[in-house]
Amino acid sequence: MSVLGNYDNWKKFLGDRVSQAKAVGLGEDTIAKLAYEIGDFLDEKVDPKNGPERALKELWAVGSDDDRKTIARLMVKLVEKG
């Protein structure tokens, strides 16, 4: 099963990647930029599999560039919280 097949698996995967990025010394801004790029990729390439993913895709679609950066930062905060 792909990490994208289940929202909780996706959050755990993203949380692990954020932890690894911090461990190698990447700063919050760099991590947020990477999260933004991942969000853009997912928006273009991945069809949402469930309600939370659909909601994120719809918010991403209607958001401005600044809104999308905020969503990316919030996703990082969400997975850091556990």
mmCIF file of C-alpha atoms in Angstrom:
data_model
loop_
_atom_site.group_PDB
_atom_site.id
_atom_site.type_symbol
_atom_site.label_atom_id
_atom_site.label_comp_id
_atom_site.label_asym_id
_atom_site.label_seq_id
_atom_site.Cartn_x
_atom_site.Cartn_y
_atom_site.Cartn_z
ATOM 1 C CA MET A 1 0.000 0.000 0.000
ATOM 2 C CA SER A 2 1.290 3.431 -0.943
ATOM 3 C CA VAL A 3 1.665 6.121 1.709
ATOM 4 C CA LEU A 4 -0.860 8.071 -0.339
ATOM 5 C CA GLY A 5 -3.499 5.347 0.048
ATOM 6 C CA ASN A 6 -4.336 6.311 3.620
ATOM 7 C CA TYR A 7 -4.447 9.801 5.140
ATOM 8 C CA ASP A 8 -2.972 8.696 8.488
ATOM 9 C CA ASN A 9 -0.118 6.905 6.702
ATOM 10 C CA TRP A 10 0.501 10.059 4.681
ATOM 11 C CA LYS A 11 0.641 12.215 7.826
ATOM 12 C CA LYS A 12 3.072 9.772 9.470
ATOM 13 C CA PHE A 13 5.231 9.695 6.341
ATOM 14 C CA LEU A 14 5.299 13.499 6.143
ATOM 15 C CA GLY A 15 6.035 13.753 9.880
ATOM 16 C CA ASP A 16 8.967 11.362 9.520
ATOM 17 C CA ARG A 17 10.344 13.400 6.599
ATOM 18 C CA VAL A 18 10.003 16.647 8.566
ATOM 19 C CA SER A 19 11.881 15.079 11.495
ATOM 20 C CA GLN A 20 14.635 13.896 9.160
ATOM 21 C CA ALA A 21 14.897 17.333 7.558
ATOM 22 C CA LYS A 22 15.291 18.955 10.970
ATOM 23 C CA ALA A 23 17.873 16.338 11.991
ATOM 24 C CA VAL A 24 20.086 17.293 9.047
ATOM 25 C CA GLY A 25 19.759 20.977 9.888
ATOM 26 C CA LEU A 26 17.138 22.261 7.478
ATOM 27 C CA GLY A 27 15.316 25.322 8.779
ATOM 28 C CA GLU A 28 11.591 25.959 9.053
ATOM 29 C CA ASP A 29 11.484 28.081 5.891
ATOM 30 C CA THR A 30 13.235 25.413 3.820
ATOM 31 C CA ILE A 31 10.946 22.709 5.175
ATOM 32 C CA ALA A 32 7.889 24.852 4.418
ATOM 33 C CA LYS A 33 9.134 25.421 0.842
ATOM 34 C CA LEU A 34 9.564 21.671 0.388
ATOM 35 C CA ALA A 35 6.073 21.063 1.790
ATOM 36 C CA TYR A 36 4.734 23.601 -0.708
ATOM 37 C CA GLU A 37 6.449 21.784 -3.587
ATOM 38 C CA ILE A 38 5.021 18.470 -2.377
ATOM 39 C CA GLY A 39 1.565 20.060 -2.203
ATOM 40 C CA ASP A 40 1.911 21.285 -5.777
ATOM 41 C CA PHE A 41 2.996 17.830 -6.940
ATOM 42 C CA LEU A 42 0.106 16.133 -5.164
ATOM 43 C CA ASP A 43 -2.363 18.638 -6.573
ATOM 44 C CA GLU A 44 -1.206 17.947 -10.113
ATOM 45 C CA LYS A 45 -0.546 14.193 -9.969
ATOM 46 C CA VAL A 46 -2.630 12.513 -7.256
ATOM 47 C CA ASP A 47 -6.361 11.977 -7.114
ATOM 48 C CA PRO A 48 -7.644 12.321 -3.512
ATOM 49 C CA LYS A 49 -8.595 8.982 -1.946
ATOM 50 C CA ASN A 50 -10.672 10.231 0.988
ATOM 51 C CA GLY A 51 -12.418 13.204 2.569
ATOM 52 C CA PRO A 52 -9.413 14.903 4.187
ATOM 53 C CA GLU A 53 -7.375 14.634 0.991
ATOM 54 C CA ARG A 54 -10.296 15.982 -1.079
ATOM 55 C CA ALA A 55 -10.692 18.942 1.296
ATOM 56 C CA LEU A 56 -6.979 19.775 1.062
ATOM 57 C CA LYS A 57 -7.067 19.529 -2.736
ATOM 58 C CA GLU A 58 -10.094 21.825 -2.923
ATOM 59 C CA LEU A 59 -8.515 24.372 -0.561
ATOM 60 C CA TRP A 60 -5.285 24.221 -2.568
ATOM 61 C CA ALA A 61 -7.238 24.773 -5.791
ATOM 62 C CA VAL A 62 -9.021 27.920 -4.615
ATOM 63 C CA GLY A 63 -6.112 29.375 -2.671
ATOM 64 C CA SER A 64 -3.708 32.041 -3.795
ATOM 65 C CA ASP A 65 0.026 31.364 -3.750
ATOM 66 C CA ASP A 66 0.187 32.836 -0.232
ATOM 67 C CA ASP A 67 -2.757 30.670 0.864
ATOM 68 C CA ARG A 68 -0.982 27.583 -0.451
ATOM 69 C CA LYS A 69 2.174 28.495 1.453
ATOM 70 C CA THR A 70 0.051 28.799 4.579
ATOM 71 C CA ILE A 71 -1.536 25.393 3.956
ATOM 72 C CA ALA A 72 1.934 23.876 3.512
ATOM 73 C CA ARG A 73 3.166 25.428 6.769
ATOM 74 C CA LEU A 74 0.039 24.226 8.580
ATOM 75 C CA MET A 75 0.543 20.678 7.301
ATOM 76 C CA VAL A 76 4.104 20.759 8.662
ATOM 77 C CA LYS A 77 2.805 21.984 12.034
ATOM 78 C CA LEU A 78 0.097 19.298 12.010
ATOM 79 C CA VAL A 79 2.556 16.461 11.514
ATOM 80 C CA GLU A 80 5.027 17.906 14.022
ATOM 81 C CA LYS A 81 2.295 17.873 16.615
ATOM 82 C CA GLY A 82 1.776 14.175 15.994
#
